[in-house]
Each structure stands twice: as structure tokens, then as C-alpha cells.
Short mmCIF file of C-alpha atoms and ligand atoms in Angstrom, two decimals:
data_model
loop_
_atom_site.label_atom_id
_atom_site.label_comp_id
_atom_site.label_asym_id
_atom_site.label_seq_id
_atom_site.Cartn_x
_atom_site.Cartn_y
_atom_site.Cartn_z
CA MET A 1 -13.60 3.29 16.87
CA LYS A 2 -13.09 5.24 13.72
CA ALA A 3 -13.28 3.53 10.34
CA TYR A 4 -12.29 4.53 6.82
CA PHE A 5 -15.05 4.53 4.26
CA ASN A 6 -14.52 5.73 0.68
CA GLY A 7 -11.98 8.40 1.50
CA LYS A 8 -13.46 9.54 4.84
CA PHE A 9 -12.59 8.77 8.44
CA ILE A 10 -15.80 8.38 10.39
CA SER A 11 -17.11 6.65 13.46
CA GLU A 12 -17.68 2.99 12.53
CA ASP A 13 -21.32 3.11 13.62
CA LYS A 14 -21.88 5.90 11.09
CA VAL A 15 -20.79 3.79 8.12
CA PHE A 16 -23.78 2.83 5.99
CA ILE A 17 -23.52 0.66 2.89
CA SER A 18 -26.03 0.97 0.10
CA PRO A 19 -28.26 -2.07 -0.54
CA PHE A 20 -27.15 -1.62 -4.15
CA ASP A 21 -23.52 -2.20 -3.25
CA ARG A 22 -22.38 -5.28 -5.12
CA GLY A 23 -20.72 -6.52 -1.96
CA PHE A 24 -24.17 -6.69 -0.36
CA GLN A 25 -25.89 -8.08 -3.44
CA PHE A 26 -23.36 -10.58 -4.75
CA ALA A 27 -20.49 -10.78 -2.22
CA ASP A 28 -18.64 -9.15 -5.14
CA GLY A 29 -15.43 -8.15 -3.41
CA ALA A 30 -12.20 -9.13 -1.70
CA TYR A 31 -10.72 -8.53 1.74
CA GLU A 32 -7.67 -8.83 3.95
CA VAL A 33 -7.20 -9.20 7.70
CA VAL A 34 -3.88 -7.93 9.02
CA ARG A 35 -2.56 -8.58 12.49
CA LEU A 36 -1.02 -6.03 14.81
CA TYR A 37 1.32 -7.41 17.45
CA SER A 38 1.85 -4.75 20.14
CA GLY A 39 0.85 -2.14 17.57
CA LYS A 40 3.14 -3.47 14.84
CA LEU A 41 1.55 -4.53 11.56
CA PHE A 42 2.74 -7.98 10.51
CA LYS A 43 3.55 -8.61 6.84
CA LEU A 44 1.53 -5.66 5.56
CA ASP A 45 3.27 -5.77 2.15
CA ASP A 46 2.23 -9.39 1.64
CA HIS A 47 -1.37 -8.57 2.53
CA PHE A 48 -1.44 -5.69 0.04
CA GLU A 49 0.13 -7.86 -2.64
CA ARG A 50 -2.53 -10.52 -2.09
CA LEU A 51 -5.34 -7.93 -2.03
CA GLU A 52 -4.18 -6.54 -5.36
CA ARG A 53 -4.01 -10.03 -6.82
CA SER A 54 -7.50 -10.93 -5.57
CA LEU A 55 -8.96 -7.73 -7.06
CA LYS A 56 -7.23 -8.29 -10.38
CA GLU A 57 -8.46 -11.88 -10.56
CA LEU A 58 -11.99 -10.60 -9.87
CA LYS A 59 -11.52 -7.79 -12.43
CA ILE A 60 -12.37 -5.18 -9.80
CA LYS A 61 -10.77 -1.77 -10.32
CA VAL A 62 -7.79 -1.59 -7.93
CA PRO A 63 -8.20 1.49 -5.72
CA ASP A 64 -5.23 3.64 -4.71
CA LEU A 65 -3.41 1.16 -2.48
CA LYS A 66 -1.01 3.82 -1.19
CA GLU A 67 -3.97 5.74 0.15
CA ILE A 68 -5.41 2.61 1.74
CA ARG A 69 -2.09 1.90 3.36
CA LYS A 70 -1.92 5.42 4.76
CA ALA A 71 -5.47 5.05 6.01
CA VAL A 72 -4.57 1.85 7.89
CA TYR A 73 -1.75 3.67 9.71
CA GLN A 74 -3.99 6.64 10.46
CA LEU A 75 -6.69 4.41 11.94
CA ILE A 76 -4.13 2.71 14.16
CA ASN A 77 -3.13 6.15 15.48
CA ASP A 78 -6.61 7.58 15.75
CA ASN A 79 -7.93 4.47 17.48
CA ASN A 80 -4.99 4.36 19.95
CA LEU A 81 -3.75 0.98 18.80
CA THR A 82 -0.08 1.82 18.58
CA ASP A 83 0.72 -0.66 21.40
CA ALA A 84 -2.24 -2.97 21.03
CA HIS A 85 -2.93 -6.50 19.87
CA ALA A 86 -5.41 -5.77 17.13
CA LEU A 87 -6.69 -6.53 13.65
CA ALA A 88 -7.02 -4.29 10.63
CA TYR A 89 -9.77 -5.33 8.23
CA ILE A 90 -9.69 -4.08 4.63
CA GLN A 91 -12.57 -4.77 2.25
CA VAL A 92 -12.99 -3.64 -1.36
CA THR A 93 -16.14 -4.33 -3.36
CA ARG A 94 -16.86 -3.64 -7.03
CA GLY A 95 -19.00 -0.69 -5.92
CA MET A 96 -22.60 0.39 -6.03
CA PHE A 97 -24.85 0.05 -9.03
CA LEU A 98 -28.57 0.16 -9.69
CA PRO A 99 -30.40 -1.83 -11.01
CA ARG A 100 -29.21 -5.18 -9.72
CA GLN A 101 -27.57 -7.09 -12.56
CA HIS A 102 -25.08 -9.93 -12.59
CA TRP A 103 -22.75 -8.53 -15.23
CA PHE A 104 -20.22 -5.81 -14.43
CA PRO A 105 -21.53 -2.25 -14.04
CA PRO A 106 -20.07 0.49 -16.31
CA ASN A 107 -16.42 1.38 -15.92
CA HIS A 108 -16.96 4.70 -14.15
CA ILE A 109 -18.31 2.93 -11.03
CA GLN A 110 -15.86 3.34 -8.17
CA PRO A 111 -15.03 0.43 -5.84
CA THR A 112 -16.26 0.69 -2.26
CA VAL A 113 -13.39 0.72 0.22
CA TYR A 114 -13.91 0.00 3.91
CA ILE A 115 -11.22 -0.33 6.58
CA SER A 116 -11.81 -0.98 10.25
CA THR A 117 -9.65 -1.88 13.22
CA SER A 118 -10.51 -3.84 16.33
CA LEU A 119 -8.79 -5.04 19.45
CA PHE A 120 -7.85 -8.71 19.29
CA THR A 121 -7.22 -11.19 22.09
CA PRO A 122 -4.69 -13.80 20.94
CA HIS A 123 -6.01 -17.35 21.29
CA ASN A 124 -3.42 -18.23 23.92
CA LYS A 125 -5.24 -21.21 25.40
CA GLU A 126 -5.52 -22.91 22.00
CA ILE A 127 -1.95 -21.98 21.05
CA GLU A 128 -0.73 -23.53 24.29
CA ASN A 129 -2.95 -26.62 24.56
CA GLY A 130 -3.81 -27.39 20.96
CA VAL A 131 -7.22 -27.86 19.36
CA LYS A 132 -9.53 -30.43 17.84
CA VAL A 133 -10.43 -30.14 14.16
CA LEU A 134 -13.01 -31.83 11.93
CA LEU A 135 -12.54 -33.10 8.39
CA GLU A 136 -15.43 -32.17 6.08
CA ASN A 137 -16.06 -32.34 2.34
CA ASP A 138 -15.04 -29.07 0.72
CA ILE A 139 -18.22 -27.29 -0.36
CA ARG A 140 -16.45 -24.15 -1.63
CA TRP A 141 -15.96 -22.94 -5.21
CA SER A 142 -12.83 -23.63 -7.27
CA ARG A 143 -11.15 -20.23 -6.82
CA CYS A 144 -10.19 -20.50 -3.18
CA ASP A 145 -6.90 -18.77 -4.09
CA ILE A 146 -8.89 -15.50 -4.22
CA LYS A 147 -9.61 -13.96 -0.82
CA SER A 148 -13.21 -13.26 -1.73
CA ILE A 149 -15.80 -11.96 0.73
CA ALA A 150 -18.12 -14.82 -0.34
CA LEU A 151 -17.57 -16.85 2.80
CA LEU A 152 -20.79 -18.76 3.35
CA PRO A 153 -19.22 -22.25 3.06
CA ASN A 154 -16.53 -21.13 5.52
CA VAL A 155 -19.24 -19.87 7.88
CA LEU A 156 -21.05 -23.22 7.72
CA GLY A 157 -17.80 -25.15 8.18
CA ARG A 158 -16.73 -23.14 11.20
CA GLN A 159 -20.19 -23.38 12.76
CA LYS A 160 -20.15 -27.14 12.35
CA ALA A 161 -16.79 -27.25 14.13
CA ILE A 162 -18.07 -25.12 17.01
CA GLU A 163 -21.22 -27.24 17.35
CA SER A 164 -18.98 -30.33 17.51
CA ASN A 165 -16.79 -28.87 20.25
CA ALA A 166 -13.97 -28.46 17.75
CA TYR A 167 -12.08 -25.31 16.78
CA GLU A 168 -11.75 -25.60 13.03
CA THR A 169 -12.99 -27.56 10.03
CA ILE A 170 -10.42 -28.75 7.51
CA TRP A 171 -11.75 -29.08 3.98
CA VAL A 172 -11.20 -32.32 2.08
CA ARG A 173 -11.62 -32.30 -1.71
CA ASN A 174 -11.59 -35.55 -3.69
CA ASP A 175 -10.04 -37.28 -0.67
CA PHE A 176 -7.21 -34.74 -0.32
CA ILE A 177 -6.67 -32.32 2.57
CA MET A 178 -6.93 -28.70 1.41
CA GLU A 179 -6.99 -26.13 4.23
CA GLY A 180 -9.17 -24.89 7.07
CA THR A 181 -12.05 -22.41 6.93
CA HIS A 182 -9.63 -19.63 7.93
CA THR A 183 -6.31 -21.45 8.27
CA ASN A 184 -3.76 -23.52 6.36
CA PHE A 185 -2.85 -27.06 7.41
CA CYS A 186 0.64 -28.44 8.09
CA GLY A 187 1.77 -31.83 9.38
CA ILE A 188 5.07 -33.14 10.73
CA LYS A 189 6.30 -36.61 9.84
CA ASN A 190 9.76 -37.85 10.82
CA GLY A 191 10.98 -34.30 11.32
CA LYS A 192 9.69 -33.02 7.97
CA LEU A 193 6.95 -30.45 7.46
CA ILE A 194 4.33 -31.40 4.89
CA THR A 195 1.69 -28.96 3.67
CA PRO A 196 -0.69 -29.12 0.68
CA PRO A 197 0.74 -27.38 -2.42
CA LEU A 198 -0.67 -24.02 -3.51
CA SER A 199 -3.43 -24.34 -6.08
CA ASN A 200 -6.76 -22.79 -6.98
CA PHE A 201 -8.25 -24.79 -4.12
CA ILE A 202 -6.36 -23.14 -1.28
CA LEU A 203 -5.45 -19.63 -0.20
CA ALA A 204 -1.77 -18.73 -0.34
CA GLY A 205 -1.64 -18.01 3.38
CA ILE A 206 0.85 -15.45 4.58
CA THR A 207 1.38 -17.34 7.84
CA ARG A 208 1.95 -20.52 5.81
CA LYS A 209 4.67 -18.70 3.86
CA VAL A 210 6.27 -17.47 7.11
CA VAL A 211 6.15 -20.99 8.59
CA VAL A 212 7.86 -22.39 5.49
CA GLN A 213 10.60 -19.74 5.87
CA ILE A 214 10.96 -20.57 9.57
CA CYS A 215 11.37 -24.26 8.76
CA ASP A 216 14.02 -23.38 6.17
CA SER A 217 15.91 -21.38 8.77
CA LEU A 218 15.61 -24.19 11.35
CA GLY A 219 16.73 -26.83 8.87
CA ILE A 220 13.33 -28.58 8.93
CA PRO A 221 12.76 -29.94 5.40
CA VAL A 222 9.51 -28.73 3.82
CA TYR A 223 7.46 -30.78 1.36
CA GLU A 224 4.60 -29.02 -0.37
CA GLU A 225 2.76 -32.11 -1.50
CA PRO A 226 -0.77 -33.51 -1.61
CA ILE A 227 -1.98 -35.18 1.59
CA LYS A 228 -4.58 -37.92 1.28
CA LYS A 229 -7.28 -37.89 3.91
CA GLN A 230 -6.52 -41.54 4.71
CA ASP A 231 -2.85 -40.66 5.27
CA VAL A 232 -3.49 -37.99 7.87
CA GLU A 233 -2.89 -40.55 10.60
CA ILE A 234 0.77 -40.90 9.58
CA PHE A 235 1.55 -37.51 11.11
CA ASP A 236 3.44 -37.19 14.39
CA GLU A 237 2.23 -33.61 14.78
CA CYS A 238 -0.25 -31.33 13.00
CA MET A 239 -1.00 -27.63 13.13
CA ILE A 240 -3.17 -24.91 11.67
CA VAL A 241 -1.57 -21.61 10.77
CA GLY A 242 -3.15 -18.26 9.97
CA THR A 243 -3.39 -14.58 10.82
CA THR A 244 -5.79 -15.08 13.73
CA VAL A 245 -4.53 -18.47 14.97
CA ASP A 246 -0.77 -17.88 14.60
CA VAL A 247 0.65 -21.41 14.83
CA THR A 248 -1.90 -23.56 16.68
CA PRO A 249 -1.24 -27.25 17.37
CA ILE A 250 -3.88 -29.79 16.37
CA ILE A 251 -4.24 -32.51 18.99
CA GLN A 252 -7.27 -34.29 17.57
CA ILE A 253 -8.65 -34.83 14.05
CA ASN A 254 -12.20 -36.21 14.15
CA ASP A 255 -11.83 -39.11 16.61
CA TRP A 256 -8.13 -39.64 15.99
CA LYS A 257 -5.67 -38.37 18.62
CA VAL A 258 -2.61 -36.74 17.00
CA GLY A 259 0.65 -38.09 18.45
CA ASP A 260 0.39 -38.21 22.24
CA GLY A 261 -2.59 -35.87 22.22
CA ILE A 262 -0.41 -32.94 23.27
CA PRO A 263 1.49 -30.40 21.14
CA GLY A 264 4.75 -31.88 19.82
CA PRO A 265 8.33 -30.56 19.87
CA PHE A 266 8.48 -29.42 16.22
CA THR A 267 5.28 -27.43 16.59
CA ARG A 268 6.70 -25.81 19.71
CA GLU A 269 9.95 -24.93 17.97
CA ILE A 270 8.10 -23.37 15.03
CA GLN A 271 5.81 -21.47 17.43
CA ASN A 272 8.79 -20.06 19.33
CA GLU A 273 10.44 -18.82 16.15
CA PHE A 274 7.13 -17.43 14.91
CA PHE A 275 6.54 -15.36 18.03
CA LYS A 276 10.13 -14.08 17.96
CA LEU A 277 9.57 -12.99 14.37
CA VAL A 278 6.23 -11.22 14.86
CA MET A 279 7.77 -9.04 17.55
CA SER A 280 10.79 -8.14 15.43
CA ASP A 281 9.23 -7.84 11.97
CA GLU A 282 7.92 -4.50 10.67
C1 LIG B 301 -9.43 -20.06 3.65
C2 LIG B 301 -8.22 -19.54 4.32
N1 LIG B 301 -7.08 -20.24 4.26
C3 LIG B 301 -5.96 -19.82 4.89
C4 LIG B 301 -5.95 -18.64 5.62
C5 LIG B 301 -4.68 -18.21 6.30
O1 LIG B 301 -4.12 -17.13 5.61
P1 LIG B 301 -3.25 -16.03 6.33
O2 LIG B 301 -2.11 -16.75 6.97
O3 LIG B 301 -2.80 -15.14 5.24
O4 LIG B 301 -4.12 -15.37 7.33
C6 LIG B 301 -7.11 -17.86 5.68
C7 LIG B 301 -7.11 -16.61 6.40
O5 LIG B 301 -8.12 -16.01 6.67
C8 LIG B 301 -8.27 -18.32 5.02
O6 LIG B 301 -9.41 -17.61 5.05
#
């Protein structure tokens, strides 16, 4: 497939990043992953808004976002993804500078911009049957609201889940549920949706926002409030939501079976609305 790299469209195996790029040296950058449903980009504006915010919070020069947007569309065309289930990956780093130094390089350094696309197989089995998740102490930094490319804790958390025959790890900080390694967490109790409030400890997920809107439209009350780890067993239903997992039911948390151990009716209703929306939204 073709990729976009600093203004050029080139074969992705011809993209080479300098060892002096600050993304390589310090994970000094931000990224977005955007979903294509049958070739249609979902919530692209929200992803660009969040990318801009992440870059500003990191004090990285914001590249021309209109050009990046155009490049995303061009890659979809050039890579024949106009009808495909796929992902677009956008990464911006602070740029390349020699010698290695922690503090910011001079102002004239240009950010490195990389965009790629790939085919994506929706996780239908998990969406249908539900998944097991683990609860683990949150080992991440305190700016999880920034979609930074520094993902090592998330890598370790996800690996632990996989090694434990689970699908996702949900981070717990000071006894409170935060979010997953690549997902947000929601629970249903007595017909109400409860999800942890936005803070510097969780990412403002775009799927989370869509799910909140869906609940509003369905008349399901939404409470954005802290969830204590010990209280997780009050939930009738739980789910993880995110760009790559859509709305995926949780049927087990550690050794505790959620509800009847099968996806519940509220989760199903939200899923149905979600999939209607992704096919209709531009
Ligand atoms: C830590 C974290 N939380 C939540 C999410 C879900 O966000 P979104 O719905 O925007 O994909 C992600 C997505 O990758 C994530 O990395």
C-alpha cells in the first residue's frame, strides 16, 4: 500500500524514519486511528480535533491539517479502499534533530508526518459473544488525555490480557476504574449507563462520545461518574467501546461473570444503533 510521508506519497515499505527522529528517540509525538466502514471515514472531524489538541498539549508545531486530511482521502483512493473496512493511521512527531537532547529542538524543525492505511477485519466474534477483561493497576503517566505515541504501558497491559486468555486490560487507579489499554469502559445498572468522567487519566474516546449520544437518543440515562473497583460487581452489563472494538460486551471481569455471562439487552440495543450510525454517518 501507499503511505504519506512528509508531503510525499510513497510505497509504505519505502518509508524510512531517521534514528534522530524524536518519535524514535523519545516517543515524542501523537497519533490517531480512524475507522473506515465500507470505505466511509467515521467521525474524521473529531479525530482531527483530538489530534490538534494532543499536539498543542505537547507543544508540537501543528502541521497543515487540511493537507493531512486531503492525504487521507487520497490514500483511500490510491489504495483502493473506497468500499473497504479499513483503518487510517496518522502520526505526527516533533521532528528530527541531532544531537539527541531532551529539551525541544529549535523552532525551524518541521514535524514528521506519517499516514498509512490498512485493511481491517471487524472483531465480529467478540462483538457478538462478548469478551473477558482483566483489572490491573494503572501504570501509565498522568496525561492519558493526550493520544501520545508513548504506549509501552498499554503494550504491557494488552499483552498481559492476551497471556491470560482475556481480550483487554482495564486500568484501575487509586481503586477507581479508568479505561482500557485501547478502549473506554461503560457499565449498565438498572437501565442507566455509567462511565468514568473525563479527566487527565483517560482519553476522551470518540466512540465513548458516540455511545453517550446514542444513549441520549434512546432515552437511556447517562451518568459520567467515578466507578470504584469494588463496585464493578453491581453492574448488570458492561462493555468496552473504541475505534477498533466498536461496542464490545464484557462478559467476564477477572473471575467475576458479568450478569448471566452473555451480552445483555442494553448492550445489544446500543450496538444496533451504533452500527446503524456508522453506515449512515459521513
Ligand atoms: C487509552 C485509550 N482509551 C480509549 C480509546 C478509545 O478511543 P476512540 O473511541 O477514540 O478510539 C483509545 C483508542 O485507541 C485508547 O487508546
